[in-house]
mmCIF file of N, CA and C in Angstrom:
data_model
loop_
_atom_site.group_PDB
_atom_site.id
_atom_site.type_symbol
_atom_site.label_atom_id
_atom_site.label_comp_id
_atom_site.label_asym_id
_atom_site.label_seq_id
_atom_site.Cartn_x
_atom_site.Cartn_y
_atom_site.Cartn_z
ATOM 1 N N MET A 227 -253.939 -63.853 -43.644
ATOM 2 C CA MET A 227 -254.373 -65.090 -44.232
ATOM 3 C C MET A 227 -253.897 -66.251 -43.361
ATOM 4 N N ILE A 228 -254.719 -67.268 -43.265
ATOM 5 C CA ILE A 228 -254.425 -68.448 -42.459
ATOM 6 C C ILE A 228 -254.158 -69.638 -43.369
ATOM 7 N N ASN A 229 -253.139 -70.396 -43.031
ATOM 8 C CA ASN A 229 -252.831 -71.632 -43.725
ATOM 9 C C ASN A 229 -252.711 -72.724 -42.666
ATOM 10 N N GLN A 230 -253.434 -73.834 -42.851
ATOM 11 C CA GLN A 230 -253.314 -74.950 -41.929
ATOM 12 C C GLN A 230 -252.062 -75.730 -42.308
ATOM 13 N N ILE A 231 -251.081 -75.767 -41.410
ATOM 14 C CA ILE A 231 -249.790 -76.399 -41.677
ATOM 15 C C ILE A 231 -249.934 -77.915 -41.781
ATOM 16 N N LYS A 232 -250.723 -78.478 -40.878
ATOM 17 C CA LYS A 232 -250.864 -79.924 -40.811
ATOM 18 C C LYS A 232 -252.181 -80.240 -40.111
ATOM 19 N N GLU A 233 -252.805 -81.349 -40.480
ATOM 20 C CA GLU A 233 -254.023 -81.801 -39.812
ATOM 21 C C GLU A 233 -253.665 -82.945 -38.866
ATOM 22 N N PHE A 234 -254.328 -82.968 -37.709
ATOM 23 C CA PHE A 234 -254.071 -83.978 -36.693
ATOM 24 C C PHE A 234 -255.365 -84.692 -36.324
ATOM 25 N N LYS A 235 -255.246 -85.970 -35.959
ATOM 26 C CA LYS A 235 -256.401 -86.731 -35.485
ATOM 27 C C LYS A 235 -256.713 -86.371 -34.036
ATOM 28 N N ASP A 236 -255.694 -86.017 -33.286
ATOM 29 C CA ASP A 236 -255.843 -85.743 -31.863
ATOM 30 C C ASP A 236 -256.347 -84.312 -31.626
ATOM 31 N N ASN A 237 -255.986 -83.730 -30.527
ATOM 32 C CA ASN A 237 -256.512 -82.430 -30.108
ATOM 33 C C ASN A 237 -255.639 -81.247 -30.511
ATOM 34 N N ALA A 238 -254.935 -81.346 -31.615
ATOM 35 C CA ALA A 238 -254.003 -80.291 -32.008
ATOM 36 C C ALA A 238 -254.407 -79.617 -33.319
ATOM 37 N N ILE A 239 -254.051 -78.340 -33.403
ATOM 38 C CA ILE A 239 -254.264 -77.530 -34.603
ATOM 39 C C ILE A 239 -252.953 -76.783 -34.863
ATOM 40 N N ALA A 240 -252.489 -76.786 -36.105
ATOM 41 C CA ALA A 240 -251.264 -76.070 -36.468
ATOM 42 C C ALA A 240 -251.567 -75.114 -37.612
ATOM 43 N N LEU A 241 -251.356 -73.827 -37.360
ATOM 44 C CA LEU A 241 -251.704 -72.792 -38.328
ATOM 45 C C LEU A 241 -250.547 -71.830 -38.564
ATOM 46 N N GLU A 242 -250.520 -71.260 -39.754
ATOM 47 C CA GLU A 242 -249.557 -70.220 -40.087
ATOM 48 C C GLU A 242 -250.343 -68.972 -40.444
ATOM 49 N N ILE A 243 -249.955 -67.857 -39.859
ATOM 50 C CA ILE A 243 -250.589 -66.576 -40.169
ATOM 51 C C ILE A 243 -249.589 -65.756 -40.975
ATOM 52 N N TYR A 244 -250.033 -65.293 -42.134
ATOM 53 C CA TYR A 244 -249.165 -64.451 -42.953
ATOM 54 C C TYR A 244 -250.024 -63.449 -43.715
ATOM 55 N N GLY A 245 -249.419 -62.337 -44.015
ATOM 56 C CA GLY A 245 -250.160 -61.300 -44.736
ATOM 57 C C GLY A 245 -251.284 -60.741 -43.889
ATOM 58 N N GLU A 246 -252.378 -60.493 -44.537
ATOM 59 C CA GLU A 246 -253.531 -59.860 -43.911
ATOM 60 C C GLU A 246 -254.342 -60.868 -43.085
ATOM 61 N N PHE A 247 -254.704 -60.516 -41.844
ATOM 62 C CA PHE A 247 -255.555 -61.351 -40.997
ATOM 63 C C PHE A 247 -256.939 -60.714 -40.983
ATOM 64 N N THR A 248 -257.933 -61.454 -41.492
ATOM 65 C CA THR A 248 -259.265 -60.900 -41.680
ATOM 66 C C THR A 248 -260.300 -61.650 -40.844
ATOM 67 N N GLU A 249 -261.529 -61.169 -40.895
ATOM 68 C CA GLU A 249 -262.620 -61.828 -40.176
ATOM 69 C C GLU A 249 -262.803 -63.277 -40.629
ATOM 70 N N PRO A 250 -262.775 -63.597 -41.931
ATOM 71 C CA PRO A 250 -262.876 -65.007 -42.334
ATOM 72 C C PRO A 250 -261.760 -65.880 -41.738
ATOM 73 N N ASP A 251 -260.568 -65.307 -41.556
ATOM 74 C CA ASP A 251 -259.479 -66.056 -40.926
ATOM 75 C C ASP A 251 -259.827 -66.384 -39.476
ATOM 76 N N ALA A 252 -260.345 -65.403 -38.757
ATOM 77 C CA ALA A 252 -260.752 -65.619 -37.367
ATOM 78 C C ALA A 252 -261.853 -66.668 -37.291
ATOM 79 N N LEU A 253 -262.780 -66.635 -38.238
ATOM 80 C CA LEU A 253 -263.873 -67.610 -38.260
ATOM 81 C C LEU A 253 -263.357 -69.015 -38.580
ATOM 82 N N LEU A 254 -262.331 -69.125 -39.424
ATOM 83 C CA LEU A 254 -261.746 -70.424 -39.728
ATOM 84 C C LEU A 254 -261.101 -71.026 -38.476
ATOM 85 N N ILE A 255 -260.372 -70.221 -37.723
ATOM 86 C CA ILE A 255 -259.764 -70.703 -36.486
ATOM 87 C C ILE A 255 -260.854 -71.195 -35.536
ATOM 88 N N GLU A 256 -261.913 -70.410 -35.407
ATOM 89 C CA GLU A 256 -263.023 -70.790 -34.540
ATOM 90 C C GLU A 256 -263.627 -72.128 -34.985
ATOM 91 N N LYS A 257 -263.807 -72.308 -36.291
ATOM 92 C CA LYS A 257 -264.387 -73.544 -36.836
ATOM 93 C C LYS A 257 -263.500 -74.743 -36.525
ATOM 94 N N LEU A 258 -262.202 -74.630 -36.777
ATOM 95 C CA LEU A 258 -261.268 -75.726 -36.524
ATOM 96 C C LEU A 258 -261.228 -76.093 -35.042
ATOM 97 N N PHE A 259 -261.220 -75.080 -34.189
ATOM 98 C CA PHE A 259 -261.196 -75.276 -32.741
ATOM 99 C C PHE A 259 -262.482 -75.974 -32.289
ATOM 100 N N GLN A 260 -263.616 -75.515 -32.786
ATOM 101 C CA GLN A 260 -264.907 -76.085 -32.400
ATOM 102 C C GLN A 260 -265.027 -77.539 -32.851
ATOM 103 N N GLU A 261 -264.482 -77.864 -34.014
ATOM 104 C CA GLU A 261 -264.488 -79.250 -34.480
ATOM 105 C C GLU A 261 -263.762 -80.153 -33.492
ATOM 106 N N LYS A 262 -262.634 -79.699 -32.974
ATOM 107 C CA LYS A 262 -261.872 -80.480 -31.987
ATOM 108 C C LYS A 262 -262.659 -80.623 -30.682
ATOM 109 N N LEU A 263 -263.322 -79.553 -30.258
ATOM 110 C CA LEU A 263 -264.143 -79.636 -29.045
ATOM 111 C C LEU A 263 -265.299 -80.610 -29.250
ATOM 112 N N ASN A 264 -265.906 -80.578 -30.428
ATOM 113 C CA ASN A 264 -267.020 -81.475 -30.741
ATOM 114 C C ASN A 264 -266.587 -82.941 -30.755
ATOM 115 N N GLU A 265 -265.307 -83.193 -30.991
ATOM 116 C CA GLU A 265 -264.780 -84.555 -30.942
ATOM 117 C C GLU A 265 -264.622 -85.048 -29.508
ATOM 118 N N GLY A 266 -264.847 -84.154 -28.539
ATOM 119 C CA GLY A 266 -264.796 -84.531 -27.134
ATOM 120 C C GLY A 266 -263.522 -84.171 -26.400
ATOM 121 N N HIS A 267 -262.635 -83.427 -27.037
ATOM 122 C CA HIS A 267 -261.391 -83.032 -26.376
ATOM 123 C C HIS A 267 -261.662 -81.924 -25.358
ATOM 124 N N GLN A 268 -261.067 -82.051 -24.171
ATOM 125 C CA GLN A 268 -261.238 -81.046 -23.113
ATOM 126 C C GLN A 268 -260.411 -79.788 -23.394
ATOM 127 N N HIS A 269 -259.193 -80.003 -23.880
ATOM 128 C CA HIS A 269 -258.281 -78.897 -24.187
ATOM 129 C C HIS A 269 -257.721 -79.094 -25.588
ATOM 130 N N ILE A 270 -257.546 -77.986 -26.285
ATOM 131 C CA ILE A 270 -257.015 -78.017 -27.638
ATOM 132 C C ILE A 270 -255.617 -77.415 -27.620
ATOM 133 N N ASN A 271 -254.675 -78.130 -28.201
ATOM 134 C CA ASN A 271 -253.313 -77.630 -28.347
ATOM 135 C C ASN A 271 -253.208 -76.937 -29.699
ATOM 136 N N ILE A 272 -252.545 -75.801 -29.707
ATOM 137 C CA ILE A 272 -252.500 -75.011 -30.939
ATOM 138 C C ILE A 272 -251.089 -74.502 -31.203
ATOM 139 N N LEU A 273 -250.717 -74.535 -32.458
ATOM 140 C CA LEU A 273 -249.453 -73.966 -32.911
ATOM 141 C C LEU A 273 -249.805 -72.818 -33.838
ATOM 142 N N ILE A 274 -249.201 -71.681 -33.579
ATOM 143 C CA ILE A 274 -249.374 -70.508 -34.432
ATOM 144 C C ILE A 274 -247.993 -70.097 -34.934
ATOM 145 N N LYS A 275 -247.806 -70.164 -36.233
ATOM 146 C CA LYS A 275 -246.551 -69.720 -36.837
ATOM 147 C C LYS A 275 -246.778 -68.337 -37.421
ATOM 148 N N VAL A 276 -245.958 -67.403 -36.976
ATOM 149 C CA VAL A 276 -246.058 -66.012 -37.420
ATOM 150 C C VAL A 276 -244.700 -65.619 -37.976
ATOM 151 N N LYS A 277 -244.694 -65.184 -39.221
ATOM 152 C CA LYS A 277 -243.417 -64.833 -39.842
ATOM 153 C C LYS A 277 -242.728 -63.704 -39.075
ATOM 154 N N ASP A 278 -243.444 -62.638 -38.843
ATOM 155 C CA ASP A 278 -242.891 -61.512 -38.103
ATOM 156 C C ASP A 278 -244.041 -60.638 -37.616
ATOM 157 N N MET A 279 -243.725 -59.523 -37.059
ATOM 158 C CA MET A 279 -244.753 -58.648 -36.478
ATOM 159 C C MET A 279 -245.555 -57.899 -37.529
ATOM 160 N N SER A 280 -245.232 -58.067 -38.808
ATOM 161 C CA SER A 280 -245.992 -57.386 -39.856
ATOM 162 C C SER A 280 -247.442 -57.862 -39.877
ATOM 163 N N VAL A 281 -247.713 -59.040 -39.312
ATOM 164 C CA VAL A 281 -249.087 -59.536 -39.264
ATOM 165 C C VAL A 281 -249.975 -58.573 -38.479
ATOM 166 N N ILE A 282 -249.431 -57.915 -37.484
ATOM 167 C CA ILE A 282 -250.210 -56.942 -36.714
ATOM 168 C C ILE A 282 -250.530 -55.728 -37.574
ATOM 169 N N LYS A 283 -249.557 -55.285 -38.354
ATOM 170 C CA LYS A 283 -249.761 -54.135 -39.238
ATOM 171 C C LYS A 283 -250.852 -54.421 -40.266
ATOM 172 N N ASP A 284 -250.876 -55.667 -40.759
ATOM 173 C CA ASP A 284 -251.817 -56.039 -41.808
ATOM 174 C C ASP A 284 -253.142 -56.599 -41.276
ATOM 175 N N MET A 285 -253.344 -56.555 -39.966
ATOM 176 C CA MET A 285 -254.549 -57.115 -39.374
ATOM 177 C C MET A 285 -255.732 -56.163 -39.568
ATOM 178 N N LYS A 286 -256.825 -56.703 -40.041
ATOM 179 C CA LYS A 286 -258.047 -55.923 -40.206
ATOM 180 C C LYS A 286 -258.752 -55.832 -38.861
ATOM 181 N N LEU A 287 -259.306 -54.666 -38.548
ATOM 182 C CA LEU A 287 -259.903 -54.420 -37.245
ATOM 183 C C LEU A 287 -260.999 -55.422 -36.902
ATOM 184 N N LYS A 288 -261.877 -55.709 -37.837
ATOM 185 C CA LYS A 288 -262.968 -56.647 -37.567
ATOM 186 C C LYS A 288 -262.417 -58.049 -37.299
ATOM 187 N N GLY A 289 -261.406 -58.455 -38.029
ATOM 188 C CA GLY A 289 -260.770 -59.748 -37.801
ATOM 189 C C GLY A 289 -260.121 -59.807 -36.432
ATOM 190 N N PHE A 290 -259.471 -58.699 -36.045
ATOM 191 C CA PHE A 290 -258.834 -58.629 -34.737
ATOM 192 C C PHE A 290 -259.864 -58.804 -33.631
ATOM 193 N N PHE A 291 -260.966 -58.055 -33.698
ATOM 194 C CA PHE A 291 -261.985 -58.142 -32.655
ATOM 195 C C PHE A 291 -262.650 -59.508 -32.621
ATOM 196 N N GLU A 292 -262.916 -60.068 -33.774
ATOM 197 C CA GLU A 292 -263.509 -61.417 -33.841
ATOM 198 C C GLU A 292 -262.582 -62.426 -33.170
ATOM 199 N N GLY A 293 -261.303 -62.332 -33.472
ATOM 200 C CA GLY A 293 -260.317 -63.237 -32.883
ATOM 201 C C GLY A 293 -260.183 -63.050 -31.388
ATOM 202 N N GLU A 294 -260.162 -61.816 -30.937
ATOM 203 C CA GLU A 294 -260.031 -61.537 -29.510
ATOM 204 C C GLU A 294 -261.249 -62.016 -28.722
ATOM 205 N N LEU A 295 -262.437 -61.745 -29.226
ATOM 206 C CA LEU A 295 -263.654 -62.195 -28.538
ATOM 207 C C LEU A 295 -263.701 -63.712 -28.454
ATOM 208 N N TRP A 296 -263.345 -64.363 -29.534
ATOM 209 C CA TRP A 296 -263.313 -65.815 -29.536
ATOM 210 C C TRP A 296 -262.285 -66.328 -28.531
ATOM 211 N N GLY A 297 -261.104 -65.728 -28.509
ATOM 212 C CA GLY A 297 -260.033 -66.144 -27.606
ATOM 213 C C GLY A 297 -260.434 -66.017 -26.144
ATOM 214 N N ILE A 298 -261.098 -64.945 -25.800
ATOM 215 C CA ILE A 298 -261.553 -64.745 -24.423
ATOM 216 C C ILE A 298 -262.589 -65.802 -24.055
ATOM 217 N N LYS A 299 -263.494 -66.056 -24.971
ATOM 218 C CA LYS A 299 -264.569 -67.025 -24.726
ATOM 219 C C LYS A 299 -264.019 -68.446 -24.539
ATOM 220 N N HIS A 300 -262.970 -68.808 -25.269
ATOM 221 C CA HIS A 300 -262.446 -70.168 -25.255
ATOM 222 C C HIS A 300 -261.107 -70.309 -24.534
ATOM 223 N N PHE A 301 -260.700 -69.311 -23.820
ATOM 224 C CA PHE A 301 -259.399 -69.286 -23.163
ATOM 225 C C PHE A 301 -259.167 -70.529 -22.301
ATOM 226 N N GLY A 302 -260.166 -70.959 -21.567
ATOM 227 C CA GLY A 302 -260.030 -72.108 -20.670
ATOM 228 C C GLY A 302 -259.923 -73.432 -21.387
ATOM 229 N N LYS A 303 -260.137 -73.454 -22.689
ATOM 230 C CA LYS A 303 -260.080 -74.694 -23.467
ATOM 231 C C LYS A 303 -258.742 -74.884 -24.181
ATOM 232 N N ILE A 304 -257.820 -73.943 -24.001
ATOM 233 C CA ILE A 304 -256.510 -74.053 -24.648
ATOM 234 C C ILE A 304 -255.567 -74.810 -23.727
ATOM 235 N N GLY A 305 -254.875 -75.808 -24.278
ATOM 236 C CA GLY A 305 -253.896 -76.584 -23.526
ATOM 237 C C GLY A 305 -252.504 -76.057 -23.817
ATOM 238 N N ARG A 306 -251.798 -76.745 -24.671
ATOM 239 C CA ARG A 306 -250.460 -76.297 -25.065
ATOM 240 C C ARG A 306 -250.557 -75.342 -26.244
ATOM 241 N N CYS A 307 -249.754 -74.290 -26.197
ATOM 242 C CA CYS A 307 -249.745 -73.295 -27.263
ATOM 243 C C CYS A 307 -248.291 -73.049 -27.667
ATOM 244 N N ALA A 308 -247.993 -73.346 -28.913
ATOM 245 C CA ALA A 308 -246.656 -73.112 -29.452
ATOM 246 C C ALA A 308 -246.718 -71.910 -30.389
ATOM 247 N N VAL A 309 -245.858 -70.938 -30.145
ATOM 248 C CA VAL A 309 -245.747 -69.782 -31.024
ATOM 249 C C VAL A 309 -244.412 -69.915 -31.748
ATOM 250 N N VAL A 310 -244.483 -70.007 -33.070
ATOM 251 C CA VAL A 310 -243.286 -70.189 -33.887
ATOM 252 C C VAL A 310 -243.049 -68.907 -34.665
ATOM 253 N N SER A 311 -241.853 -68.354 -34.498
ATOM 254 C CA SER A 311 -241.530 -67.090 -35.153
ATOM 255 C C SER A 311 -240.020 -66.933 -35.173
ATOM 256 N N HIS A 312 -239.585 -65.817 -35.651
ATOM 257 C CA HIS A 312 -238.164 -65.467 -35.594
ATOM 258 C C HIS A 312 -238.093 -64.020 -35.125
ATOM 259 N N SER A 313 -238.494 -63.838 -33.858
ATOM 260 C CA SER A 313 -238.607 -62.490 -33.329
ATOM 261 C C SER A 313 -238.325 -62.489 -31.830
ATOM 262 N N ASP A 314 -237.333 -61.708 -31.434
ATOM 263 C CA ASP A 314 -237.047 -61.592 -30.005
ATOM 264 C C ASP A 314 -238.219 -60.976 -29.256
ATOM 265 N N PHE A 315 -238.929 -60.066 -29.923
ATOM 266 C CA PHE A 315 -240.091 -59.445 -29.298
ATOM 267 C C PHE A 315 -241.167 -60.503 -29.002
ATOM 268 N N MET A 316 -241.465 -61.364 -29.988
ATOM 269 C CA MET A 316 -242.461 -62.422 -29.796
ATOM 270 C C MET A 316 -242.014 -63.366 -28.678
ATOM 271 N N LYS A 317 -240.734 -63.671 -28.640
ATOM 272 C CA LYS A 317 -240.209 -64.558 -27.597
ATOM 273 C C LYS A 317 -240.455 -63.951 -26.215
ATOM 274 N N SER A 318 -240.233 -62.665 -26.080
ATOM 275 C CA SER A 318 -240.467 -61.984 -24.799
ATOM 276 C C SER A 318 -241.946 -61.988 -24.428
ATOM 277 N N VAL A 319 -242.802 -61.713 -25.399
ATOM 278 C CA VAL A 319 -244.250 -61.694 -25.153
ATOM 279 C C VAL A 319 -244.724 -63.063 -24.682
ATOM 280 N N VAL A 320 -244.287 -64.122 -25.350
ATOM 281 C CA VAL A 320 -244.714 -65.481 -25.002
ATOM 282 C C VAL A 320 -244.231 -65.848 -23.601
ATOM 283 N N THR A 321 -243.010 -65.481 -23.254
ATOM 284 C CA THR A 321 -242.478 -65.773 -21.923
ATOM 285 C C THR A 321 -243.334 -65.120 -20.839
ATOM 286 N N ILE A 322 -243.691 -63.870 -21.035
ATOM 287 C CA ILE A 322 -244.516 -63.146 -20.062
ATOM 288 C C ILE A 322 -245.927 -63.716 -20.034
ATOM 289 N N GLU A 323 -246.511 -63.933 -21.213
ATOM 290 C CA GLU A 323 -247.871 -64.475 -21.293
ATOM 291 C C GLU A 323 -247.981 -65.814 -20.588
ATOM 292 N N ASN A 324 -247.003 -66.684 -20.792
ATOM 293 C CA ASN A 324 -247.060 -68.006 -20.186
ATOM 294 C C ASN A 324 -247.158 -67.915 -18.669
ATOM 295 N N LYS A 325 -246.385 -67.025 -18.082
ATOM 296 C CA LYS A 325 -246.407 -66.878 -16.618
ATOM 297 C C LYS A 325 -247.721 -66.286 -16.130
ATOM 298 N N VAL A 326 -248.216 -65.274 -16.812
ATOM 299 C CA VAL A 326 -249.432 -64.582 -16.378
ATOM 300 C C VAL A 326 -250.684 -65.405 -16.679
ATOM 301 N N LEU A 327 -250.814 -65.876 -17.893
ATOM 302 C CA LEU A 327 -252.026 -66.581 -18.293
ATOM 303 C C LEU A 327 -252.187 -67.925 -17.595
ATOM 304 N N HIS A 328 -251.079 -68.541 -17.220
ATOM 305 C CA HIS A 328 -251.142 -69.817 -16.499
ATOM 306 C C HIS A 328 -251.875 -69.652 -15.159
ATOM 307 N N LEU A 329 -251.845 -68.457 -14.596
ATOM 308 C CA LEU A 329 -252.570 -68.193 -13.338
ATOM 309 C C LEU A 329 -254.076 -68.323 -13.531
ATOM 310 N N PHE A 330 -254.557 -68.020 -14.723
ATOM 311 C CA PHE A 330 -255.991 -68.049 -15.014
ATOM 312 C C PHE A 330 -256.443 -69.353 -15.682
ATOM 313 N N ASN A 331 -255.510 -70.061 -16.284
ATOM 314 C CA ASN A 331 -255.803 -71.339 -16.922
ATOM 315 C C ASN A 331 -254.628 -72.275 -16.639
ATOM 316 N N PRO A 332 -254.725 -73.071 -15.559
ATOM 317 C CA PRO A 332 -253.615 -73.954 -15.178
ATOM 318 C C PRO A 332 -253.244 -74.985 -16.246
ATOM 319 N N SER A 333 -254.145 -75.275 -17.178
ATOM 320 C CA SER A 333 -253.851 -76.239 -18.242
ATOM 321 C C SER A 333 -253.025 -75.627 -19.365
ATOM 322 N N LEU A 334 -252.951 -74.311 -19.408
ATOM 323 C CA LEU A 334 -252.235 -73.622 -20.485
ATOM 324 C C LEU A 334 -250.730 -73.700 -20.271
ATOM 325 N N GLU A 335 -250.040 -74.119 -21.306
ATOM 326 C CA GLU A 335 -248.584 -74.083 -21.326
ATOM 327 C C GLU A 335 -248.188 -73.491 -22.664
ATOM 328 N N GLU A 336 -247.644 -72.288 -22.641
ATOM 329 C CA GLU A 336 -247.288 -71.586 -23.872
ATOM 330 C C GLU A 336 -245.772 -71.533 -24.002
ATOM 331 N N ARG A 337 -245.277 -71.854 -25.192
ATOM 332 C CA ARG A 337 -243.837 -71.836 -25.445
ATOM 333 C C ARG A 337 -243.527 -71.174 -26.780
ATOM 334 N N TYR A 338 -242.393 -70.523 -26.811
ATOM 335 C CA TYR A 338 -241.890 -69.907 -28.036
ATOM 336 C C TYR A 338 -240.899 -70.867 -28.692
ATOM 337 N N PHE A 339 -240.973 -70.971 -30.024
ATOM 338 C CA PHE A 339 -240.021 -71.750 -30.810
ATOM 339 C C PHE A 339 -239.564 -70.889 -31.979
ATOM 340 N N ASP A 340 -238.277 -70.943 -32.275
ATOM 341 C CA ASP A 340 -237.761 -70.262 -33.455
ATOM 342 C C ASP A 340 -238.253 -71.013 -34.692
ATOM 343 N N GLU A 341 -238.270 -70.328 -35.829
ATOM 344 C CA GLU A 341 -238.716 -70.958 -37.088
ATOM 345 C C GLU A 341 -237.945 -72.239 -37.403
ATOM 346 N N THR A 342 -236.691 -72.294 -36.993
ATOM 347 C CA THR A 342 -235.876 -73.488 -37.251
ATOM 348 C C THR A 342 -236.293 -74.665 -36.371
ATOM 349 N N GLU A 343 -237.151 -74.419 -35.381
ATOM 350 C CA GLU A 343 -237.583 -75.459 -34.438
ATOM 351 C C GLU A 343 -239.030 -75.897 -34.675
ATOM 352 N N LEU A 344 -239.518 -75.749 -35.898
ATOM 353 C CA LEU A 344 -240.906 -76.090 -36.210
ATOM 354 C C LEU A 344 -241.231 -77.536 -35.849
ATOM 355 N N ASP A 345 -240.341 -78.468 -36.154
ATOM 356 C CA ASP A 345 -240.602 -79.879 -35.825
ATOM 357 C C ASP A 345 -240.760 -80.082 -34.318
ATOM 358 N N GLU A 346 -239.934 -79.415 -33.522
ATOM 359 C CA GLU A 346 -240.037 -79.505 -32.070
ATOM 360 C C GLU A 346 -241.368 -78.908 -31.588
ATOM 361 N N ALA A 347 -241.783 -77.824 -32.201
ATOM 362 C CA ALA A 347 -243.047 -77.185 -31.833
ATOM 363 C C ALA A 347 -244.219 -78.110 -32.141
ATOM 364 N N LEU A 348 -244.160 -78.798 -33.284
ATOM 365 C CA LEU A 348 -245.216 -79.752 -33.641
ATOM 366 C C LEU A 348 -245.262 -80.900 -32.635
ATOM 367 N N LYS A 349 -244.115 -81.362 -32.184
ATOM 368 C CA LYS A 349 -244.068 -82.426 -31.165
ATOM 369 C C LYS A 349 -244.638 -81.915 -29.833
ATOM 370 N N PHE A 350 -244.376 -80.657 -29.525
ATOM 371 C CA PHE A 350 -244.861 -80.067 -28.278
ATOM 372 C C PHE A 350 -246.385 -80.088 -28.211
ATOM 373 N N ILE A 351 -247.048 -79.805 -29.338
ATOM 374 C CA ILE A 351 -248.518 -79.774 -29.317
ATOM 375 C C ILE A 351 -249.139 -81.149 -29.524
ATOM 376 N N THR A 352 -248.306 -82.151 -29.868
ATOM 377 C CA THR A 352 -248.812 -83.515 -30.066
ATOM 378 C C THR A 352 -247.973 -84.512 -29.265
ATOM 379 N N PRO A 353 -247.958 -84.388 -27.952
ATOM 380 C CA PRO A 353 -247.077 -85.245 -27.145
ATOM 381 C C PRO A 353 -247.460 -86.727 -27.183
ATOM 382 N N ASN A 354 -248.680 -87.056 -27.565
ATOM 383 C CA ASN A 354 -249.127 -88.451 -27.575
ATOM 384 C C ASN A 354 -248.946 -89.137 -28.915
ATOM 385 N N GLU A 355 -248.435 -88.436 -29.903
ATOM 386 C CA GLU A 355 -248.266 -89.049 -31.235
ATOM 387 C C GLU A 355 -246.878 -89.612 -31.401
#
């Protein structure tokens, strides 16, 4: 399930993923992202808060594929990406992803934030506010 943490006027989206991730959740992310692109933003900054890795266990296959296909299609439109969690595994994944994915999208800057650093993560995706 997706919950929008906060709405922004600028090019940022802040979401929390918890419980089951389904196809409608993937479609909601796509809709929010497309709205920002339609406003004329070149890159969209996104914050994803994930409680723990149980979201992967509860992910529905169709939702996963919908999300992955969308992500590949719009990869070049992502600017700053904040991953908020309380997981050493997630922290390691984000560190590796940032180095590798930056080679394919120079505008991408991905950072990990602990759950206690949510305010800092929100500032990271909204540097102009």
